[in-house]
Amino acid sequence: MLNTARARRGMVTAPHHLASEAGLRVLREGGNAIEATVAMAATLSVVYPHMTGIGGDGFWLIAVPDREPIAIEACGRAARAATPALYRRKGHDGIPWRGPLAVNTVAATLSGWAEALRFSTELGGRMTLSRLVEDAVWHGENGFAVTASQEDLTRSKLAELKDVPGFASAFLIEGRPPRAGEVMKLPALARTLRLLGERGVDDFYWGELARSIAADLARIGSPVSAEDLAQHKVRRRDALSVAIRGARLYNFPPPTQGLTSLMILALFDRLDVAEAEGFDHVHGLVEATKQAFLVRDRIVGDPDEMTEAPEDYLTDEVLDDLAARIDRRRALPWPQPASAGDTTWMGAIDGHGLAVSFIQSIYFEFGSGCVLPDTGIHWQNRGSSFLLEGGGPRLLAPGRMPFHTLNPALARFDDGRVMVYGTMGGEGQPQTQAALFSRYAMFGQDLQTAITAPRWLLGKTWGENSVTLKLESRFSREVVTELKAAGHDVELLEAFTGTMGHAGAIVRHANGVLEGASDPRSDGAAAGF
């Protein structure tokens, strides 16, 4: 059984223990929480390639004590050549999930690293990118032990990935899926990370590296060009926030579903549920999720194309009205359209109270599946969330941002605590956030207990089409029976299934004590000193 980790000088958590070690080493050397997070993100890009990579996007929430949190939006826009007409000419009614035509947006996460490090410098941070990618480079050059989840996902998705350009040579061993514990090397990716450390992130978008990337993208048939890379811009945003009893919650604005996460907890707070783990807890959060998803799917997409402001749905009047629509005993008929996803969340808080909640994603497992041979970068398929018909903020058009399930979370409590928390898991991200936050903050559970406890998922994730209410088998028989009787389409899954995501959290108390927790469903660790 995992226990909550406690420390005073710094704490990190990530879904792979080697990433946590990389972040902790940075903190021990005097680096701050932002620098530690970059080190973790780089390491995860190598040792957890089925979940994340530098060919994806990233979103940051960074909180400095006594200042409002800042949000860093590292979201790639659709290529100039990515139009509905392109896909129709190729014979597609929708955007493919895999292959070169799924590679239709710029990979932006590296620009987010750079912007976060600029902010770190404003705060006195001094560590270089070359130092922060050291662990990642070593693992890529010398090899890392394949995790069970990488083996499982490679096997389960092999049919749709094996013929995608570059995938087999990068992620298969002698033409077969790797076995857990086998050593895998990613020398081209390691070389790219080393070059980025030496030359800086700008080289990815405007320099020699950008020219190499663009040439490889053109060779495989992606619409993303050198011009698209050069025009990319990262930006700082204001975080969305909402007050609940005892705390103020923060999350990321559109194009992410951060609004959803805030709405779920704000709606549930209005239900006055007295106890955790029973029918009222699970049913209340599931029904709050449905109300939030209905809003999300109607209004959220590229923020420049949205016609309604997300802040309008965080007012007391709107939240009270939506909470009143929740039937305490009966399930709202479902399903609604759902999304899949693969992601890594990581967090860090240093001894000075600088707190980071960061999420980095390639969308599906291994993203598009396309691996660029010269650089070893596997590219995201985030643009497959665009629509080819209709209107609204999710319609594909050059320069538009795709809808993101990503949403890093942060909370400030009235008693002085600060909490960073998050998870991977597509549709499950806001639901898992709600489960762990409600258990810890509303019902007083220990932090690790709140993450270890059985979870649920309304809708689909991991590329599956099932939209049932999935419950881990560790829920009591009574709760399962009550949920079914209330009209929920319940599907029981095995205990500690990866379908429920890989969550993590860190809390800093007013006295400086740090608590950290990681998910037993992942390969991660919370580590402090």
Short mmCIF file of C-alpha atoms in Angstrom, two decimals:
data_model
loop_
_atom_site.label_atom_id
_atom_site.label_comp_id
_atom_site.label_asym_id
_atom_site.label_seq_id
_atom_site.Cartn_x
_atom_site.Cartn_y
_atom_site.Cartn_z
CA MET A 1 0.00 0.00 0.00
CA LEU A 2 1.31 3.43 -0.93
CA ASN A 3 1.56 6.09 1.77
CA THR A 4 1.45 9.85 1.36
CA ALA A 5 5.01 11.19 0.99
CA ARG A 6 5.96 14.14 3.19
CA ALA A 7 8.86 16.57 3.04
CA ARG A 8 9.79 20.21 3.68
CA ARG A 9 12.23 21.35 0.98
CA GLY A 10 10.56 20.22 -2.22
CA MET A 11 8.20 17.63 -3.72
CA VAL A 12 7.56 16.25 -7.20
CA THR A 13 5.19 13.67 -8.63
CA ALA A 14 5.04 12.13 -12.10
CA PRO A 15 3.59 8.94 -13.62
CA HIS A 16 7.05 7.38 -14.09
CA HIS A 17 9.51 7.12 -11.22
CA LEU A 18 12.49 8.02 -13.41
CA ALA A 19 10.81 11.32 -14.24
CA SER A 20 10.17 11.96 -10.56
CA GLU A 21 13.83 11.23 -9.86
CA ALA A 22 14.90 13.69 -12.56
CA GLY A 23 12.71 16.41 -11.06
CA LEU A 24 13.85 15.71 -7.52
CA ARG A 25 17.49 15.90 -8.58
CA VAL A 26 16.86 19.37 -9.98
CA LEU A 27 15.28 20.51 -6.71
CA ARG A 28 18.18 19.07 -4.72
CA GLU A 29 20.62 21.06 -6.87
CA GLY A 30 18.80 24.28 -6.06
CA GLY A 31 16.45 24.42 -9.02
CA ASN A 32 12.88 25.60 -8.63
CA ALA A 33 9.57 23.84 -9.30
CA ILE A 34 9.37 25.07 -12.91
CA GLU A 35 12.84 23.75 -13.72
CA ALA A 36 12.05 20.45 -12.01
CA THR A 37 8.89 20.11 -14.11
CA VAL A 38 10.77 20.65 -17.37
CA ALA A 39 13.21 17.92 -16.35
CA MET A 40 10.30 15.58 -15.65
CA ALA A 41 8.59 16.43 -18.93
CA ALA A 42 11.76 15.74 -20.89
CA THR A 43 12.34 12.42 -19.14
CA LEU A 44 8.75 11.29 -19.66
CA SER A 45 9.13 12.04 -23.37
CA VAL A 46 11.70 9.25 -23.49
CA VAL A 47 10.72 6.67 -20.88
CA TYR A 48 6.93 6.95 -21.34
CA PRO A 49 6.66 7.36 -25.12
CA HIS A 50 3.22 5.77 -25.38
CA MET A 51 1.87 8.53 -23.14
CA THR A 52 3.69 11.71 -24.11
CA GLY A 53 6.43 13.30 -26.16
CA ILE A 54 7.90 16.54 -27.48
CA GLY A 55 5.71 16.14 -30.56
CA GLY A 56 2.66 17.14 -28.55
CA ASP A 57 1.10 20.10 -26.73
CA GLY A 58 1.32 21.28 -23.12
CA PHE A 59 -0.52 23.49 -20.63
CA TRP A 60 0.92 25.03 -17.46
CA LEU A 61 -0.55 26.53 -14.32
CA ILE A 62 2.09 28.22 -12.19
CA ALA A 63 1.35 29.79 -8.83
CA VAL A 64 3.73 32.14 -7.06
CA PRO A 65 2.79 32.81 -3.40
CA ASP A 66 0.58 35.88 -2.99
CA ARG A 67 0.08 36.28 -6.77
CA GLU A 68 -2.62 35.07 -9.12
CA PRO A 69 -1.62 31.90 -11.01
CA ILE A 70 -0.52 32.26 -14.60
CA ALA A 71 -1.46 29.91 -17.42
CA ILE A 72 0.92 29.09 -20.27
CA GLU A 73 -0.79 27.92 -23.43
CA ALA A 74 1.46 25.77 -25.62
CA CYS A 75 -1.14 24.66 -28.12
CA GLY A 76 -0.32 23.99 -31.76
CA ARG A 77 -2.62 25.40 -34.43
CA ALA A 78 -3.83 23.66 -37.57
CA ALA A 79 -1.54 23.80 -40.59
CA ARG A 80 -2.28 26.20 -43.44
CA ALA A 81 -2.85 23.24 -45.74
CA ALA A 82 -5.16 21.47 -43.26
CA THR A 83 -8.64 22.15 -44.65
CA PRO A 84 -11.80 20.06 -44.95
CA ALA A 85 -11.22 20.05 -48.70
CA LEU A 86 -7.86 18.31 -48.22
CA TYR A 87 -9.48 15.41 -46.38
CA ARG A 88 -12.34 15.12 -48.84
CA ARG A 89 -9.85 14.93 -51.73
CA LYS A 90 -8.17 12.09 -49.88
CA GLY A 91 -11.50 10.28 -49.50
CA HIS A 92 -12.07 10.91 -45.79
CA ASP A 93 -15.35 11.86 -44.11
CA GLY A 94 -13.48 12.59 -40.89
CA ILE A 95 -9.90 13.19 -39.81
CA PRO A 96 -8.00 9.90 -39.40
CA TRP A 97 -6.81 9.04 -35.90
CA ARG A 98 -3.49 7.64 -37.13
CA GLY A 99 -0.97 8.29 -39.88
CA PRO A 100 0.33 11.38 -41.71
CA LEU A 101 -3.07 13.06 -42.17
CA ALA A 102 -3.55 12.92 -38.38
CA VAL A 103 -0.42 15.10 -38.16
CA ASN A 104 -2.16 18.37 -38.95
CA THR A 105 -1.19 20.69 -36.05
CA VAL A 106 2.09 22.12 -34.84
CA ALA A 107 3.72 20.44 -31.83
CA ALA A 108 3.80 23.18 -29.22
CA THR A 109 4.90 21.73 -25.89
CA LEU A 110 8.53 22.79 -26.32
CA SER A 111 7.47 26.41 -26.71
CA GLY A 112 5.72 26.02 -23.37
CA TRP A 113 8.90 24.72 -21.76
CA ALA A 114 10.69 27.81 -23.06
CA GLU A 115 8.02 30.22 -21.84
CA ALA A 116 7.91 28.54 -18.42
CA LEU A 117 11.69 28.84 -18.17
CA ARG A 118 11.47 32.53 -19.11
CA PHE A 119 9.07 32.97 -16.21
CA SER A 120 11.44 30.94 -14.04
CA THR A 121 14.23 33.36 -14.91
CA GLU A 122 11.99 36.27 -13.85
CA LEU A 123 11.74 34.52 -10.48
CA GLY A 124 15.50 33.96 -10.19
CA GLY A 125 15.79 30.54 -11.82
CA ARG A 126 19.18 29.85 -13.39
CA MET A 127 19.23 26.27 -14.66
CA THR A 128 19.92 25.77 -18.35
CA LEU A 129 17.84 23.61 -20.67
CA SER A 130 20.93 21.52 -21.39
CA ARG A 131 21.06 20.58 -17.70
CA LEU A 132 17.32 19.91 -17.51
CA VAL A 133 17.34 17.39 -20.38
CA GLU A 134 20.34 15.46 -19.04
CA ASP A 135 18.34 12.53 -17.64
CA ALA A 136 16.17 12.29 -20.75
CA VAL A 137 19.23 12.24 -23.02
CA TRP A 138 20.90 9.55 -20.92
CA HIS A 139 17.86 7.27 -21.00
CA GLY A 140 17.45 7.74 -24.75
CA GLU A 141 21.11 6.97 -25.48
CA ASN A 142 21.69 4.19 -22.96
CA GLY A 143 18.24 2.67 -22.80
CA PHE A 144 15.34 2.39 -20.37
CA ALA A 145 13.29 -0.56 -19.16
CA VAL A 146 9.97 -0.81 -20.99
CA THR A 147 6.96 -0.57 -18.67
CA ALA A 148 4.07 -3.02 -18.63
CA SER A 149 1.74 -0.29 -19.84
CA GLN A 150 3.95 0.39 -22.87
CA GLU A 151 3.96 -3.32 -23.71
CA ASP A 152 0.20 -3.63 -23.24
CA LEU A 153 -0.65 -0.59 -25.34
CA THR A 154 1.77 -1.48 -28.10
CA ARG A 155 0.16 -4.92 -28.35
CA SER A 156 -3.42 -3.70 -28.19
CA LYS A 157 -2.89 -0.93 -30.78
CA LEU A 158 -0.40 -2.73 -33.00
CA ALA A 159 -2.82 -3.33 -35.87
CA GLU A 160 -3.45 0.39 -36.34
CA LEU A 161 0.14 1.48 -35.68
CA LYS A 162 2.50 -1.06 -37.25
CA ASP A 163 2.29 0.37 -40.78
CA VAL A 164 2.35 4.06 -39.78
CA PRO A 165 5.57 5.75 -40.99
CA GLY A 166 8.42 5.34 -38.53
CA PHE A 167 6.52 3.52 -35.80
CA ALA A 168 7.92 0.01 -36.20
CA SER A 169 11.55 1.08 -36.39
CA ALA A 170 11.21 3.23 -33.27
CA PHE A 171 8.92 1.27 -30.98
CA LEU A 172 9.06 -2.39 -32.01
CA ILE A 173 11.92 -4.77 -31.18
CA GLU A 174 12.74 -7.16 -34.01
CA GLY A 175 9.33 -6.42 -35.47
CA ARG A 176 7.35 -7.27 -32.34
CA PRO A 177 6.02 -5.33 -29.35
CA PRO A 178 8.61 -4.91 -26.61
CA ARG A 179 8.23 -6.94 -23.45
CA ALA A 180 8.07 -5.28 -20.05
CA GLY A 181 11.60 -5.06 -18.69
CA GLU A 182 13.29 -5.13 -22.08
CA VAL A 183 15.70 -2.29 -22.75
CA MET A 184 14.67 0.20 -25.43
CA LYS A 185 16.89 2.96 -26.80
CA LEU A 186 15.70 6.07 -28.65
CA PRO A 187 18.99 7.50 -29.98
CA ALA A 188 17.50 9.90 -32.52
CA LEU A 189 15.22 11.44 -29.91
CA ALA A 190 18.11 11.67 -27.46
CA ARG A 191 20.17 13.49 -30.09
CA THR A 192 17.30 15.92 -30.67
CA LEU A 193 16.95 16.65 -26.96
CA ARG A 194 20.68 17.21 -26.67
CA LEU A 195 20.57 19.65 -29.61
CA LEU A 196 17.63 21.49 -28.05
CA GLY A 197 19.62 21.83 -24.84
CA GLU A 198 22.57 23.27 -26.75
CA ARG A 199 20.73 25.49 -29.24
CA GLY A 200 17.50 26.33 -27.45
CA VAL A 201 13.87 25.63 -28.25
CA ASP A 202 13.79 28.22 -31.04
CA ASP A 203 15.71 25.77 -33.20
CA PHE A 204 12.65 23.51 -33.21
CA TYR A 205 10.51 26.22 -34.80
CA TRP A 206 12.89 28.38 -36.82
CA GLY A 207 16.34 26.79 -37.07
CA GLU A 208 18.15 23.84 -38.56
CA LEU A 209 16.06 21.42 -36.54
CA ALA A 210 12.88 23.00 -37.89
CA ARG A 211 14.09 22.46 -41.45
CA SER A 212 14.80 18.80 -40.72
CA ILE A 213 11.38 18.35 -39.10
CA ALA A 214 9.58 20.02 -41.98
CA ALA A 215 11.40 17.87 -44.52
CA ASP A 216 10.45 14.66 -42.70
CA LEU A 217 6.83 15.82 -42.34
CA ALA A 218 6.67 16.51 -46.05
CA ARG A 219 8.15 13.10 -46.89
CA ILE A 220 5.49 11.22 -44.91
CA GLY A 221 2.65 13.35 -46.32
CA SER A 222 1.72 15.59 -43.39
CA PRO A 223 0.23 19.02 -44.18
CA VAL A 224 2.38 20.70 -41.47
CA SER A 225 5.10 22.84 -43.08
CA ALA A 226 8.16 24.86 -42.10
CA GLU A 227 6.00 27.98 -42.36
CA ASP A 228 3.53 26.53 -39.86
CA LEU A 229 6.36 25.83 -37.41
CA ALA A 230 7.81 29.32 -37.84
CA GLN A 231 4.47 31.03 -37.22
CA HIS A 232 3.77 29.24 -33.96
CA LYS A 233 3.46 31.39 -30.84
CA VAL A 234 3.10 30.49 -27.18
CA ARG A 235 1.19 32.84 -24.88
CA ARG A 236 0.41 33.50 -21.25
CA ARG A 237 -3.25 33.46 -20.27
CA ASP A 238 -5.35 34.19 -17.21
CA ALA A 239 -6.49 31.04 -15.47
CA LEU A 240 -10.18 30.26 -15.03
CA SER A 241 -11.28 30.06 -11.41
CA VAL A 242 -14.29 29.46 -9.21
CA ALA A 243 -14.84 29.61 -5.46
CA ILE A 244 -16.28 26.70 -3.51
CA ARG A 245 -16.61 26.31 0.23
CA GLY A 246 -13.14 26.55 1.76
CA ALA A 247 -11.13 27.01 -1.43
CA ARG A 248 -10.71 28.68 -4.79
CA LEU A 249 -10.14 26.34 -7.72
CA TYR A 250 -8.07 27.19 -10.82
CA ASN A 251 -7.90 25.51 -14.19
CA PHE A 252 -7.02 26.22 -17.80
CA PRO A 253 -9.27 28.23 -20.16
CA PRO A 254 -10.35 27.01 -23.63
CA PRO A 255 -9.35 25.33 -25.86
CA THR A 256 -9.07 22.91 -22.92
CA GLN A 257 -11.89 21.39 -20.90
CA GLY A 258 -10.70 23.17 -17.75
CA LEU A 259 -14.12 24.79 -17.50
CA THR A 260 -15.60 21.31 -17.15
CA SER A 261 -13.39 20.43 -14.19
CA LEU A 262 -14.31 23.62 -12.36
CA MET A 263 -18.02 23.21 -13.07
CA ILE A 264 -18.15 19.61 -11.83
CA LEU A 265 -16.72 20.48 -8.42
CA ALA A 266 -18.74 23.71 -8.12
CA LEU A 267 -21.96 21.84 -8.94
CA PHE A 268 -21.15 18.99 -6.59
CA ASP A 269 -20.37 21.48 -3.81
CA ARG A 270 -23.98 22.69 -4.13
CA LEU A 271 -25.37 19.18 -3.55
CA ASP A 272 -24.25 19.09 0.12
CA VAL A 273 -23.28 15.41 0.05
CA ALA A 274 -22.40 14.28 3.55
CA GLU A 275 -20.23 11.17 3.06
CA ALA A 276 -17.67 9.81 0.64
CA GLU A 277 -17.82 6.60 -1.37
CA GLY A 278 -21.57 6.03 -1.18
CA PHE A 279 -24.25 6.41 -3.86
CA ASP A 280 -24.71 10.12 -3.21
CA HIS A 281 -21.00 10.79 -3.76
CA VAL A 282 -20.61 8.85 -7.01
CA HIS A 283 -24.05 9.66 -8.44
CA GLY A 284 -23.69 13.34 -7.54
CA LEU A 285 -20.35 13.71 -9.29
CA VAL A 286 -21.46 11.70 -12.33
CA GLU A 287 -24.56 13.86 -12.75
CA ALA A 288 -22.53 17.03 -12.25
CA THR A 289 -20.20 15.71 -14.94
CA LYS A 290 -23.10 15.32 -17.37
CA GLN A 291 -24.22 18.90 -16.85
CA ALA A 292 -20.67 20.17 -17.34
CA PHE A 293 -20.11 18.03 -20.43
CA LEU A 294 -23.28 19.38 -22.04
CA VAL A 295 -21.94 22.92 -21.65
CA ARG A 296 -18.44 21.94 -22.77
CA ASP A 297 -19.59 20.18 -25.93
CA ARG A 298 -21.79 23.12 -26.88
CA ILE A 299 -19.37 26.02 -26.42
CA VAL A 300 -15.71 24.98 -26.00
CA GLY A 301 -13.17 24.95 -28.83
CA ASP A 302 -10.77 27.46 -30.33
CA PRO A 303 -11.14 30.44 -27.96
CA ASP A 304 -10.99 32.90 -30.88
CA GLU A 305 -14.05 31.25 -32.44
CA MET A 306 -16.18 30.76 -29.31
CA THR A 307 -19.38 32.78 -29.08
CA GLU A 308 -19.87 32.35 -25.32
CA ALA A 309 -17.47 33.23 -22.51
CA PRO A 310 -16.53 30.33 -20.22
CA GLU A 311 -16.56 32.65 -17.21
CA ASP A 312 -20.32 33.09 -17.66
CA TYR A 313 -20.81 29.46 -16.65
CA LEU A 314 -18.93 29.94 -13.38
CA THR A 315 -21.31 32.52 -11.93
CA ASP A 316 -23.42 31.64 -8.91
CA GLU A 317 -26.64 32.15 -10.86
CA VAL A 318 -25.75 29.72 -13.66
CA LEU A 319 -24.21 27.13 -11.34
CA ASP A 320 -27.24 27.24 -9.03
CA ASP A 321 -29.52 26.70 -12.02
CA LEU A 322 -27.50 23.75 -13.36
CA ALA A 323 -27.25 22.16 -9.92
CA ALA A 324 -31.03 22.37 -9.60
CA ARG A 325 -31.33 20.27 -12.76
CA ILE A 326 -29.55 17.33 -11.13
CA ASP A 327 -31.92 14.57 -10.00
CA ARG A 328 -30.56 13.21 -6.71
CA ARG A 329 -31.98 9.72 -7.36
CA ARG A 330 -32.16 9.25 -11.14
CA ALA A 331 -29.51 9.31 -13.86
CA LEU A 332 -29.84 11.73 -16.75
CA PRO A 333 -30.11 9.67 -19.97
CA TRP A 334 -26.72 9.30 -21.61
CA PRO A 335 -24.51 9.01 -23.77
CA GLN A 336 -23.19 12.11 -25.41
CA PRO A 337 -20.26 12.20 -27.87
CA ALA A 338 -17.00 11.46 -26.10
CA SER A 339 -13.28 11.80 -26.65
CA ALA A 340 -10.25 9.59 -26.12
CA GLY A 341 -6.78 10.56 -25.03
CA ASP A 342 -3.31 9.87 -23.68
CA THR A 343 -1.46 12.32 -21.54
CA THR A 344 0.92 12.79 -18.64
CA TRP A 345 0.31 15.14 -15.71
CA MET A 346 3.11 16.13 -13.39
CA GLY A 347 3.43 18.53 -10.51
CA ALA A 348 6.06 20.17 -8.35
CA ILE A 349 6.17 22.51 -5.38
CA ASP A 350 9.48 23.83 -4.09
CA GLY A 351 10.51 25.02 -0.67
CA HIS A 352 9.64 28.63 -1.52
CA GLY A 353 6.04 27.70 -2.33
CA LEU A 354 6.31 28.00 -6.12
CA ALA A 355 3.69 25.52 -7.37
CA VAL A 356 3.41 23.97 -10.84
CA SER A 357 0.62 21.91 -12.39
CA PHE A 358 1.61 20.79 -15.90
CA ILE A 359 0.05 18.48 -18.44
CA GLN A 360 1.66 17.33 -21.68
CA SER A 361 0.00 15.19 -24.31
CA ILE A 362 0.25 13.51 -27.70
CA TYR A 363 -3.52 12.72 -27.52
CA PHE A 364 -3.94 8.99 -28.35
CA GLU A 365 -1.40 6.38 -27.27
CA PHE A 366 1.72 7.10 -29.36
CA GLY A 367 -0.21 10.04 -30.87
CA SER A 368 -0.52 9.77 -34.64
CA GLY A 369 1.97 6.91 -34.56
CA CYS A 370 4.21 8.79 -37.00
CA VAL A 371 7.87 8.98 -35.98
CA LEU A 372 10.15 11.38 -37.85
CA PRO A 373 13.32 9.43 -38.73
CA ASP A 374 15.89 12.20 -38.46
CA THR A 375 14.75 13.57 -35.09
CA GLY A 376 12.98 10.56 -33.51
CA ILE A 377 9.97 12.74 -32.66
CA HIS A 378 6.59 11.01 -32.59
CA TRP A 379 3.90 13.52 -33.46
CA GLN A 380 0.55 14.06 -31.81
CA ASN A 381 -2.84 13.50 -33.43
CA ARG A 382 -4.57 16.25 -31.48
CA GLY A 383 -6.01 17.69 -34.69
CA SER A 384 -8.17 14.59 -35.13
CA SER A 385 -10.55 16.29 -32.68
CA PHE A 386 -11.45 18.84 -35.38
CA LEU A 387 -14.71 18.47 -37.29
CA LEU A 388 -14.92 18.58 -41.08
CA GLU A 389 -18.53 19.70 -41.30
CA GLY A 390 -20.87 22.16 -39.61
CA GLY A 391 -19.87 25.30 -37.78
CA GLY A 392 -18.64 26.36 -34.38
CA PRO A 393 -15.24 26.51 -32.70
CA ARG A 394 -14.26 22.90 -33.48
CA LEU A 395 -14.53 23.11 -37.26
CA LEU A 396 -11.18 22.52 -38.96
CA ALA A 397 -9.67 25.65 -40.48
CA PRO A 398 -6.05 26.79 -40.98
CA GLY A 399 -4.65 28.40 -37.86
CA ARG A 400 -7.32 27.12 -35.49
CA MET A 401 -6.62 25.48 -32.15
CA PRO A 402 -8.05 22.00 -31.61
CA PHE A 403 -10.21 21.14 -28.62
CA HIS A 404 -8.13 19.71 -25.77
CA THR A 405 -9.14 17.35 -23.00
CA LEU A 406 -6.02 18.52 -21.13
CA ASN A 407 -6.53 20.57 -18.00
CA PRO A 408 -3.99 21.09 -15.21
CA ALA A 409 -5.63 21.86 -11.87
CA LEU A 410 -4.63 23.96 -8.86
CA ALA A 411 -6.42 24.96 -5.66
CA ARG A 412 -5.81 27.52 -2.93
CA PHE A 413 -7.53 26.83 0.37
CA ASP A 414 -8.76 29.38 2.87
CA ASP A 415 -6.46 27.82 5.51
CA GLY A 416 -3.33 28.53 3.46
CA ARG A 417 -2.87 25.17 1.71
CA VAL A 418 -1.97 25.06 -1.97
CA MET A 419 -2.72 21.95 -4.04
CA VAL A 420 -1.65 20.95 -7.55
CA TYR A 421 -3.33 17.91 -9.02
CA GLY A 422 -4.20 16.27 -12.30
CA THR A 423 -4.32 13.11 -14.38
CA MET A 424 -4.26 11.69 -17.87
CA GLY A 425 -7.27 10.01 -19.41
CA GLY A 426 -9.23 12.06 -21.95
CA GLU A 427 -12.87 12.21 -20.87
CA GLY A 428 -11.78 10.90 -17.48
CA GLN A 429 -9.53 13.83 -16.59
CA PRO A 430 -12.14 16.13 -15.01
CA GLN A 431 -13.88 13.14 -13.42
CA THR A 432 -10.72 11.84 -11.78
CA GLN A 433 -9.85 15.36 -10.63
CA ALA A 434 -13.29 15.59 -9.04
CA ALA A 435 -12.93 12.19 -7.36
CA LEU A 436 -9.55 12.86 -5.79
CA PHE A 437 -10.28 16.50 -4.86
CA SER A 438 -13.64 15.71 -3.28
CA ARG A 439 -12.18 12.85 -1.28
CA TYR A 440 -9.26 14.88 -0.02
CA ALA A 441 -10.70 18.38 0.34
CA MET A 442 -14.40 17.80 1.02
CA PHE A 443 -14.33 14.53 2.95
CA GLY A 444 -10.95 14.73 4.66
CA GLN A 445 -9.30 11.63 3.24
CA ASP A 446 -5.53 11.23 3.25
CA LEU A 447 -4.03 12.43 -0.04
CA GLN A 448 -2.68 9.05 -1.16
CA THR A 449 -5.87 7.31 -0.07
CA ALA A 450 -7.89 9.73 -2.20
CA ILE A 451 -5.89 8.72 -5.30
CA THR A 452 -5.73 5.00 -4.54
CA ALA A 453 -9.49 4.69 -3.88
CA PRO A 454 -11.67 3.10 -6.61
CA ARG A 455 -12.68 5.39 -9.43
CA TRP A 456 -15.30 5.71 -12.11
CA LEU A 457 -15.44 6.99 -15.66
CA LEU A 458 -18.46 8.20 -17.59
CA GLY A 459 -17.73 7.90 -21.30
CA LYS A 460 -14.73 6.59 -23.16
CA THR A 461 -10.99 6.86 -23.03
CA TRP A 462 -7.93 5.15 -24.53
CA GLY A 463 -9.55 5.15 -27.97
CA GLU A 464 -12.44 2.89 -26.91
CA ASN A 465 -16.02 3.51 -28.06
CA SER A 466 -17.88 2.37 -24.95
CA VAL A 467 -19.73 5.23 -23.22
CA THR A 468 -20.98 3.35 -20.17
CA LEU A 469 -20.44 4.38 -16.55
CA LYS A 470 -17.33 2.33 -15.82
CA LEU A 471 -16.57 1.44 -12.21
CA GLU A 472 -13.54 -0.29 -10.79
CA SER A 473 -14.59 -3.56 -9.18
CA ARG A 474 -13.53 -2.39 -5.70
CA PHE A 475 -16.75 -0.42 -5.18
CA SER A 476 -19.17 -2.03 -2.75
CA ARG A 477 -21.93 -4.23 -4.13
CA GLU A 478 -24.49 -1.92 -2.54
CA VAL A 479 -23.21 1.16 -4.39
CA VAL A 480 -23.15 -0.69 -7.71
CA THR A 481 -26.70 -1.94 -7.17
CA GLU A 482 -27.97 1.55 -6.29
CA LEU A 483 -26.30 3.10 -9.34
CA LYS A 484 -27.88 0.53 -11.63
CA ALA A 485 -31.28 1.06 -10.02
CA ALA A 486 -30.94 4.80 -10.61
CA GLY A 487 -30.60 4.19 -14.34
CA HIS A 488 -26.82 4.24 -14.81
CA ASP A 489 -25.49 1.89 -17.49
CA VAL A 490 -22.82 0.38 -15.23
CA GLU A 491 -19.83 -1.57 -16.53
CA LEU A 492 -17.42 -3.11 -14.00
CA LEU A 493 -13.70 -3.07 -14.78
CA GLU A 494 -10.78 -4.71 -13.04
CA ALA A 495 -9.26 -3.11 -9.97
CA PHE A 496 -6.54 -0.50 -10.56
CA THR A 497 -7.14 -0.43 -14.29
CA GLY A 498 -5.14 2.09 -16.32
CA THR A 499 -8.43 3.09 -17.97
CA MET A 500 -9.01 5.27 -14.91
CA GLY A 501 -5.96 7.38 -15.63
CA HIS A 502 -2.73 8.14 -13.83
CA ALA A 503 -3.38 10.79 -11.20
CA GLY A 504 -1.07 12.70 -8.91
CA ALA A 505 -1.19 15.51 -6.38
CA ILE A 506 0.98 17.66 -4.12
CA VAL A 507 -0.24 19.81 -1.22
CA ARG A 508 1.77 22.49 0.57
CA HIS A 509 0.47 23.32 4.02
CA ALA A 510 0.71 26.75 5.59
CA ASN A 511 3.54 25.52 7.85
CA GLY A 512 5.61 24.50 4.82
CA VAL A 513 5.03 20.75 5.06
CA LEU A 514 4.64 19.16 1.63
CA GLU A 515 2.53 16.08 0.92
CA GLY A 516 2.71 14.15 -2.33
CA ALA A 517 0.90 11.19 -3.83
CA SER A 518 1.08 9.18 -7.06
CA ASP A 519 -1.22 6.69 -8.70
CA PRO A 520 -0.75 2.94 -8.14
CA ARG A 521 -2.24 2.53 -11.63
CA SER A 522 0.87 4.20 -13.07
CA ASP A 523 4.63 3.61 -12.89
CA GLY A 524 5.12 6.80 -10.95
CA ALA A 525 6.26 8.09 -7.60
CA ALA A 526 5.91 11.09 -5.37
CA ALA A 527 9.33 12.11 -4.08
CA GLY A 528 10.47 14.85 -1.75
CA PHE A 529 13.40 15.91 0.37
#
